[in-house]
XYZ file of C-alpha atoms in Angstrom:
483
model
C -13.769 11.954 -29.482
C -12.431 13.175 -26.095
C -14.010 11.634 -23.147
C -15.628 13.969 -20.724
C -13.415 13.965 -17.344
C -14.931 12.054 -14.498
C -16.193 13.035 -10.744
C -14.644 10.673 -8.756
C -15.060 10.123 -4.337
C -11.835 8.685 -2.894
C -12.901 7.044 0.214
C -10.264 5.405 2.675
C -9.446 4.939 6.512
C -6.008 6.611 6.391
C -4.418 9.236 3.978
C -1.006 11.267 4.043
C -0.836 13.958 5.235
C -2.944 13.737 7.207
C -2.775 9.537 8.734
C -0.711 6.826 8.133
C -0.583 3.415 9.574
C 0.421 1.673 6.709
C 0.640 1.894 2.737
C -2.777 2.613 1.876
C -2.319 6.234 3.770
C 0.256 6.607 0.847
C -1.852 5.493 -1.799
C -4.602 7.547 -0.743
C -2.008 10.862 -0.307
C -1.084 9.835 -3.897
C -3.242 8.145 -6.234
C -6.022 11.055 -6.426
C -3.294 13.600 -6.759
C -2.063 12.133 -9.946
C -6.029 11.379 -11.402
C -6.461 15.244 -10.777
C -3.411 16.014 -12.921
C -5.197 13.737 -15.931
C -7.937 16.097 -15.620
C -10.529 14.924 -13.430
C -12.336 15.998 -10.296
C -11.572 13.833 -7.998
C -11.805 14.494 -4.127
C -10.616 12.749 -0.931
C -12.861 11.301 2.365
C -11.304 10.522 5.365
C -12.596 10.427 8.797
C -11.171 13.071 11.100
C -8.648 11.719 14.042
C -8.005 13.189 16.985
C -4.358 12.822 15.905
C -5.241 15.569 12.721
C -5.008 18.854 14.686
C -6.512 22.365 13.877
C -2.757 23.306 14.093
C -1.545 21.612 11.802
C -4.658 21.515 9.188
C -6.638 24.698 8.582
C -10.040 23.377 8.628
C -12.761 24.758 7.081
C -16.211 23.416 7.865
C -18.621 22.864 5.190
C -22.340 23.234 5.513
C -24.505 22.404 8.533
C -24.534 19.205 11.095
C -25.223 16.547 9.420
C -27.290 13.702 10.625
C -26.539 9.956 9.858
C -29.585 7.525 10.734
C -27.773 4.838 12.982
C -29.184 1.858 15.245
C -32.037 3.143 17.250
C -31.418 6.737 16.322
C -28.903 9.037 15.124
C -25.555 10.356 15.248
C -24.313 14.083 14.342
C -21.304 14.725 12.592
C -19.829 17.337 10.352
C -17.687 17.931 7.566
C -14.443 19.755 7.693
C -12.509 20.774 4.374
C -8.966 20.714 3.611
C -6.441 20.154 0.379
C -3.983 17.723 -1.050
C -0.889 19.342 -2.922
C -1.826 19.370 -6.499
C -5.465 20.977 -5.708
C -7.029 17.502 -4.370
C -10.260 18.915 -2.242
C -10.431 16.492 0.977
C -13.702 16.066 3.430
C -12.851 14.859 6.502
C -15.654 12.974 8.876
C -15.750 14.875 12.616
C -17.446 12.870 14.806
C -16.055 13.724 18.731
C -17.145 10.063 20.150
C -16.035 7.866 17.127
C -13.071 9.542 15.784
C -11.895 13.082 17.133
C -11.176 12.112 20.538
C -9.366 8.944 19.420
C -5.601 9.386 18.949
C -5.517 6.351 16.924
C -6.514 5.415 13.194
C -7.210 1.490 14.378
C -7.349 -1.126 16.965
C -10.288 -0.004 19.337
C -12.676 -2.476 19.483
C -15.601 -0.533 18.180
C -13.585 -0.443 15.002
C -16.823 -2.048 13.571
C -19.231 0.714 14.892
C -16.541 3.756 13.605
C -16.284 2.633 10.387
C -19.849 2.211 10.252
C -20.057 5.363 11.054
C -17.699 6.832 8.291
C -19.545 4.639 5.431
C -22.844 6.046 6.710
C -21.302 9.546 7.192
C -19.767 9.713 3.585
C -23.189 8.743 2.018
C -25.150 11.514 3.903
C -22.494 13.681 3.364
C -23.001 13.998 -0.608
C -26.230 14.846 -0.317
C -24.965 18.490 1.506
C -22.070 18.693 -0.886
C -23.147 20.623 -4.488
C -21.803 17.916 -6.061
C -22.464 14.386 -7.401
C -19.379 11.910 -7.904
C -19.717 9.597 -10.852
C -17.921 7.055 -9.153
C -17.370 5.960 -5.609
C -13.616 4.472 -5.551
C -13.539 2.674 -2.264
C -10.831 1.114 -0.186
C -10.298 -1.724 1.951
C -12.621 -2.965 5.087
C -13.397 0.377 6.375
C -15.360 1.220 3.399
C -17.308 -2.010 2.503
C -20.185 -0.799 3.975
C -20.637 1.525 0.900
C -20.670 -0.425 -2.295
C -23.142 -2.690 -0.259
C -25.377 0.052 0.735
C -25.450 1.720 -2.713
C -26.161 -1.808 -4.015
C -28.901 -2.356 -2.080
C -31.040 0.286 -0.635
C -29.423 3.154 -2.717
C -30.965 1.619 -5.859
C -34.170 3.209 -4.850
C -33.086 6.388 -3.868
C -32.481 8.453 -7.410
C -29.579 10.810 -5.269
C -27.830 7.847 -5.424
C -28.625 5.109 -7.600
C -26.484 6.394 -11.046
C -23.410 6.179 -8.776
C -20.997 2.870 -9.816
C -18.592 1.785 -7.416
C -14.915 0.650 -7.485
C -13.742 -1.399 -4.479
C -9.792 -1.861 -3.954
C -8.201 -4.960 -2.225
C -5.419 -3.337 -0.497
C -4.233 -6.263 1.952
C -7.208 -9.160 2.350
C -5.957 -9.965 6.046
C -7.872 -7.624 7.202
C -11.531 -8.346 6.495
C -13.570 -6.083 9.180
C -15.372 -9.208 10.741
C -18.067 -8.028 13.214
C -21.296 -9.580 14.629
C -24.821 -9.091 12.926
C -25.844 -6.791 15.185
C -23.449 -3.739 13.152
C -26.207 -4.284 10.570
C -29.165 -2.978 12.959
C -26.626 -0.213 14.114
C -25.759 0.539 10.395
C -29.722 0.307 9.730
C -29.428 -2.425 7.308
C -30.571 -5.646 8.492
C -31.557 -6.141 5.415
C -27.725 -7.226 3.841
C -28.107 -10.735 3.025
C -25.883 -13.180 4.133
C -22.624 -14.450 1.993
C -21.407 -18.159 2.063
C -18.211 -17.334 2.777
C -19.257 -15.837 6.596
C -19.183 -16.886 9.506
C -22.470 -18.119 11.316
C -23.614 -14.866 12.971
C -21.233 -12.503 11.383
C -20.432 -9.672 8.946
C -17.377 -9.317 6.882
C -17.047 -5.859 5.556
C -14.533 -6.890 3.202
C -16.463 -9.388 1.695
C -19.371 -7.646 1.300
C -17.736 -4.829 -0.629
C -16.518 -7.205 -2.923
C -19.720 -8.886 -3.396
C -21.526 -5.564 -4.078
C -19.159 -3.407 -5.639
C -18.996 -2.438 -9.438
C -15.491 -3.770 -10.022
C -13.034 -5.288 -8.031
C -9.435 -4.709 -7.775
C -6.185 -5.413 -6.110
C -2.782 -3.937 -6.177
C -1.112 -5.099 -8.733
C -1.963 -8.147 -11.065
C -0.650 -11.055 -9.539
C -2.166 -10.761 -6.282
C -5.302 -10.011 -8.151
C -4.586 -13.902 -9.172
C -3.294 -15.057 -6.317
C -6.268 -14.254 -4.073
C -8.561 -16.685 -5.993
C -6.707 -19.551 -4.649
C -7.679 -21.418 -1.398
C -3.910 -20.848 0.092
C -4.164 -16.971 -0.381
C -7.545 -16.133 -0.405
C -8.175 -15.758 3.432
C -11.152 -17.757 3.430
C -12.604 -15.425 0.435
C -11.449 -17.222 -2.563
C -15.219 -19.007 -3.456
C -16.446 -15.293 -3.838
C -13.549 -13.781 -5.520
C -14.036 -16.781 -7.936
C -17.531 -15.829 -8.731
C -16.532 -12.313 -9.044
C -13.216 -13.173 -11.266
C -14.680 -11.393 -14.548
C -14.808 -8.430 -12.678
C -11.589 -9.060 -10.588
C -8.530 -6.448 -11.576
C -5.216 -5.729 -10.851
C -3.107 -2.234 -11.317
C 0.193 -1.772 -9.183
C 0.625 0.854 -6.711
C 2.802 3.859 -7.953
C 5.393 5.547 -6.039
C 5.978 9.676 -5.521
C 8.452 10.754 -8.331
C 8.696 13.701 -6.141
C 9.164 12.083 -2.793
C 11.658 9.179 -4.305
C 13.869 11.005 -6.506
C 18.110 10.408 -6.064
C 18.907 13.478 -7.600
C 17.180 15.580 -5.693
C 17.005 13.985 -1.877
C 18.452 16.297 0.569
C 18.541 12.937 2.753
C 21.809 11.123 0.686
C 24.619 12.628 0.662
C 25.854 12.521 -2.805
C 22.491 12.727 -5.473
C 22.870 11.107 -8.851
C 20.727 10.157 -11.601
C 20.812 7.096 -14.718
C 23.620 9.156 -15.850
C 25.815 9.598 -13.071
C 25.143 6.224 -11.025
C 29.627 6.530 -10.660
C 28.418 9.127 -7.613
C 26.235 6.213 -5.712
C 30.227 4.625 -3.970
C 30.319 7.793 -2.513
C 26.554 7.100 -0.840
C 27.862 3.490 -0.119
C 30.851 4.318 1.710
C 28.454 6.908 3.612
C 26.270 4.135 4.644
C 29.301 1.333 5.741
C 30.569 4.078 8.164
C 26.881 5.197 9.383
C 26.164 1.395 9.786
C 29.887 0.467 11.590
C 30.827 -2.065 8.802
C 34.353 -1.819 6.871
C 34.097 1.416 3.807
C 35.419 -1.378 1.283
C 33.767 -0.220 -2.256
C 33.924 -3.629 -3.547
C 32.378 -5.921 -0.746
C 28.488 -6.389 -2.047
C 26.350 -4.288 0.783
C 22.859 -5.852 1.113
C 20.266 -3.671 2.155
C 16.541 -4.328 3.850
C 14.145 -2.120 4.881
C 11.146 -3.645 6.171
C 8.550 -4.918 9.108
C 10.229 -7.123 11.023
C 7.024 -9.629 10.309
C 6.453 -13.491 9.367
C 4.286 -12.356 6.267
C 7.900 -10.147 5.288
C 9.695 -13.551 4.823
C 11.309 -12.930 8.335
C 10.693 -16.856 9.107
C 13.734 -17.683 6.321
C 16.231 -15.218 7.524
C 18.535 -16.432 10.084
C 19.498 -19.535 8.044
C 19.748 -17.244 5.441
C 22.163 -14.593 6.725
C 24.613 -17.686 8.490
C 24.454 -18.714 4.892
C 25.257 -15.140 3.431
C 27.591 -13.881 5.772
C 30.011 -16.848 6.504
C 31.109 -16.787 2.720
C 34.821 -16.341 2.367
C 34.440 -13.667 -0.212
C 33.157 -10.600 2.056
C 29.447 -9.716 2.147
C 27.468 -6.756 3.890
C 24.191 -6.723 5.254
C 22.523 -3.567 7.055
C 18.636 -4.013 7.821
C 16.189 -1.143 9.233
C 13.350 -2.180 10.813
C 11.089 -2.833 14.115
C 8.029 -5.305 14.435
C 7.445 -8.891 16.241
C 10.257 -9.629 19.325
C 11.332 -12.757 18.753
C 13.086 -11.398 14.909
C 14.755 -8.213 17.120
C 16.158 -11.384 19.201
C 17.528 -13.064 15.652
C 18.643 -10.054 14.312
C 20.422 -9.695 17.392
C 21.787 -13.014 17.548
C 23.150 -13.129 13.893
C 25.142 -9.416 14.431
C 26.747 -10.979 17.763
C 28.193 -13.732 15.509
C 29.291 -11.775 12.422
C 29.743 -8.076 14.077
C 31.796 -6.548 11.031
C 29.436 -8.080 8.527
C 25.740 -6.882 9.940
C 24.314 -3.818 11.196
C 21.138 -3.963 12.346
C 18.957 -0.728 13.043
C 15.835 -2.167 14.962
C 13.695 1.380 14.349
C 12.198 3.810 11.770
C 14.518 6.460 10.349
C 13.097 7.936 7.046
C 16.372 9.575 6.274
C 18.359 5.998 6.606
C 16.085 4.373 4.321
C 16.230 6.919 2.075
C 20.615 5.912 2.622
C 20.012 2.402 2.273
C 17.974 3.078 -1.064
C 20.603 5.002 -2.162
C 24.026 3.053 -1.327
C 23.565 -0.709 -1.041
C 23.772 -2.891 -3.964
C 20.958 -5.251 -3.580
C 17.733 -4.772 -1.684
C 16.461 -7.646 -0.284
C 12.413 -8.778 0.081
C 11.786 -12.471 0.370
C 8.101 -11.945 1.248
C 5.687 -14.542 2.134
C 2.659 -12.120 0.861
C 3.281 -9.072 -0.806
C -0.230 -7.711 -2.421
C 2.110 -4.739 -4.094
C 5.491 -3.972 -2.413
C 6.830 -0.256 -2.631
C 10.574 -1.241 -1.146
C 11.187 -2.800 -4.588
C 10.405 -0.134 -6.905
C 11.902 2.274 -4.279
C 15.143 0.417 -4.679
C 15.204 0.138 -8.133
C 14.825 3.784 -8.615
C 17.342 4.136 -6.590
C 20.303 2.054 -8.752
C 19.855 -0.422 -5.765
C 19.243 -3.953 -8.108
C 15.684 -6.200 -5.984
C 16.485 -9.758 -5.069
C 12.478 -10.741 -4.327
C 10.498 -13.791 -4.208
C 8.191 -13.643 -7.047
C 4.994 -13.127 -5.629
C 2.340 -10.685 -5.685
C 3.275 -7.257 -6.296
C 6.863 -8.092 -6.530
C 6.652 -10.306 -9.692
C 4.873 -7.871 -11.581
C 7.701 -5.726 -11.060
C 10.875 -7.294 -10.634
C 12.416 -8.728 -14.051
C 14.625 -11.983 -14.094
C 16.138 -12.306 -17.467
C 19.418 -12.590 -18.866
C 20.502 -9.465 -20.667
C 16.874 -7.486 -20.037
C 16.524 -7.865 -16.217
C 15.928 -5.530 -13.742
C 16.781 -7.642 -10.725
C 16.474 -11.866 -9.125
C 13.720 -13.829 -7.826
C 12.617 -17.090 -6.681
C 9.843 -18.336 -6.335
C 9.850 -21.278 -3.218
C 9.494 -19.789 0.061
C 12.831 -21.616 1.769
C 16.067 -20.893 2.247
C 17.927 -22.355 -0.059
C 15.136 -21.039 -3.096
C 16.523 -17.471 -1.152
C 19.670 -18.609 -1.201
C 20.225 -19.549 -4.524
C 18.653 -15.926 -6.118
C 21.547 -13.811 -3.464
C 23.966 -16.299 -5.096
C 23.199 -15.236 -9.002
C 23.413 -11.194 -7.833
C 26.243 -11.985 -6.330
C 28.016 -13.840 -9.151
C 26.244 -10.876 -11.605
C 28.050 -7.987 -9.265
C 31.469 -8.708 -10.236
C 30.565 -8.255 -14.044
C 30.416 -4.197 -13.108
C 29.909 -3.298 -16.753
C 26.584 -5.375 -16.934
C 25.578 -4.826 -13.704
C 25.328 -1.349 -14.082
C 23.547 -1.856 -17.440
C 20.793 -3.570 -14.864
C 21.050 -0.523 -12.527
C 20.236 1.749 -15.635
C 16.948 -0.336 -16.931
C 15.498 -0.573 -13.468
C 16.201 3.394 -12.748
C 14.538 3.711 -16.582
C 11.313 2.446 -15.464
C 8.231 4.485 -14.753
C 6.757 3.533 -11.413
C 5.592 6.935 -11.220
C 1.826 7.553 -9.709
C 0.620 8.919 -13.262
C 1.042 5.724 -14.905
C -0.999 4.055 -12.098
C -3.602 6.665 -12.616
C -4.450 5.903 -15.961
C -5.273 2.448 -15.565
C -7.375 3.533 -12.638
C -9.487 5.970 -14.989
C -9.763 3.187 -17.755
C -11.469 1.271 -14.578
C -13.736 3.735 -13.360
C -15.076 4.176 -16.844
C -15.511 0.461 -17.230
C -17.501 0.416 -13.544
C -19.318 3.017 -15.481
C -20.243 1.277 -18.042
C -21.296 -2.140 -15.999
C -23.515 -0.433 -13.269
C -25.375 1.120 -16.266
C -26.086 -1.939 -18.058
């Protein structure tokens, strides 16, 4: 029997086109796309930056003001309509104090009091929308304060009660942590207090997970890793009481976006079938990046944050290690975050200047090089929930040398004759060391190494295989709020 499609809200902070801090704007650009092509109404909230401009979106506004019941009053927003590609409908929150004069997406510090504002805003704003989503699919902090509301008080309204919710662990680092008082500006002193907050406090985070449907995280070892006291953030006793319900479904990436044979950003496309054409790309990048165009010298590629949680802590070692091998070895890393790894980055190309190029800033279309001429791609995270470099790379011919954790072991194969790329699993040096030293050695056999090329190109990473999983879970937070 064919199962009727679904109605699904796709709420979240950030979304490309549109904004993009980090990866969830890319999930949220992608993920509902590809549930729309399975067949099912799915549509996109977001609030509405100052940053999003008229200009640039054609905005149509839907219905009346609307009025959201906040603190001692109200507040007055509307709702603004716009489209994904792929027919995706998208509401976008306008609210001129909170969100459209802001040229920012985070880091004010009423971050507490706008996203209270967009949780409120979304609920109100279904009831002036013809149209009743089956689920709520929420993401991250910013939209805690829904599952908990529909948990609690929007049991006894009947415009809301059916609804089930979905609640995705993007990153748990960020937990939306605000004093009690955001619950008598939300109107809803009546959220009880969790064991696992702070005297005084709210954690948004925490409280979506407590009162959501179904939990999940993205991808299925972070899903496990979170329930431990090292990686749960202080959360772990509640994501243990909530492990039956706890998920995991890796992130996809755009098949579209990410595609070697057609990116007008290489200079030479290829396929599984042509990888001969990627030297070409790799002698492009050793002249872009300075180093000697020798085809044979192993070029390491990284494209990252320049971050402690990015494994940036084990690098220099690693690198004096790497690059003072007699046999020569190329590195080239694009990137930009804390100081003090510009300074080592620095420090390391001073001492080995034909062996390192370092590009301390974004440049889409040098990633996109990197992707598509190095050898190896390197990502020796400390905490990776997902990881899109990897499956990027691997796409891209380019074979993953990763620390298996999170996101990346899901991913990443290590085994002899069926692999897809290297890990290790300690977070030192020498655990680092010793996976670079097995690609290495596996380079020089070309005939296999290009058989590992070919099975981690072969792989579908694609968005639509994410999507299906994600439909299998809003029918199963279906079927649980019902029961």
């Amino acid at each position: 029997m064919t199962k009727k499609p679904l109605k699904i809200l796709f709420l979240a902070a950030e979304a490309v086109p549109f904004a993009k801090v980090g990866g969830l704007a890319d999930v949220a650009g992608s993920l509902p796309r590809a549930i729309r092509a399975l067949g099912h109404d799915v549509r996109l909230m977001i609030p509405r930056y100052g940053t999003i401009r008229s200009d640039q979106f054609q905005m149509e506004t839907i219905g009346g003001t609307l009025t959201i019941p906040l603190g001692p009053g109200e507040e007055r927003v509307h709702l603004v309509g716009n489209s994904l590609d792929g027919g995706v409908p998208v509401y976008l929150i306008w609210d001129e104090h909170y969100f459209s004069s802001r040229d920012q997406v985070y880091g004010f510090e009423d971050d507490a009091q706008r996203f209270t504002v967009f949780g409120r805003g979304a609920l109100v704003a279904l009831q002036s929308l013809d149209w009743k989503p089956d689920v709520i699919h929420a993401n991250d902090w910013h939209t805690g304060l829904v599952p908990t509301w529909l948990n609690t008080a929007g049991q006894d309204d009947p415009s809301y009660s059916d609804i089930a919710t979905l609640f995705t662990i993007h990153n748990l680092t960020y937990q939306g942590i605000a004093g009690r008082l955001i619950l008598t500006f939300a109107q809803m002193e009546y959220v009880k207090h969790l064991s696992v907050e702070q005297p005084g406090t709210v954690n948004w985070m925490a409280q979506g997970i407590a009162h959501a449907d179904l939990v999940n995280t993205v991808s299925e070892q972070y899903a496990q890793e979170i329930l431990t006291p090292e990686m749960g953030m202080g959360l772990a006793p509640l994501l243990q009481e909530r492990k039956e319900r706890l998920f995991g479904v890796v992130n996809g990436i755009d098949y579209e976006q990410w595609n070697p044979a057609t990116d007008p950003n290489i200079p030479h496309r290829f396929d599984n079938e042509t990888l001969d054409r990627r030297i070409t790309n790799k002698t492009v990048l050793q002249q872009q990046a300075r180093l000697p165009a020798r085809p044979d010298a192993p070029l390491i590629g990284m494209v990252t944050r320049l971050g402690e949680v990015k494994g940036m802590d084990l690098m220099e070692p690693v690198l004096e290690w790497l690059l003072a091998q007699e046999r020569e070895v190329q590195f080239v890393l694009l990137g930009t975050g804390a100081p003090q790894y510009h300074e080592m980055f620095e420090r390391v190309q001073s001492r080995f200047p034909n062996r390192i190029s370092t590009f301390l800033k974004f440049d889409d279309a040098l990633a996109r090089r990197i992707y598509a001429g190095a050898d190896m791609f390197l990502m020796p995270s400390a905490v990776e929930p997902c990881g899109l470099g990897q499956m990027i790379a691997m796409r891209y011919g380019c074979v993953p040398v990763v620390r298996a954790i999170g996101g990346l072991a899901d991913t990443v194969t290590d085994q002899r004759g069926r692999g897809t790329g290297f890990t290790f699993t300690e977070y030192t040096p020498k655990a680092c060391q010793n996976a670079l030293e097995r690609a290495l050695k596996a380079y020089d056999k070309k005939k296999a190494w290009r058989r590992m090329q070919q099975r981690g190109m072969a792989i579908d990473f694609s968005w639509s295989a994410s999507a299906k999983k994600y439909v299998k879970l809003y029918r199963r937070a279906i079927e649980v709020h019902g029961a």
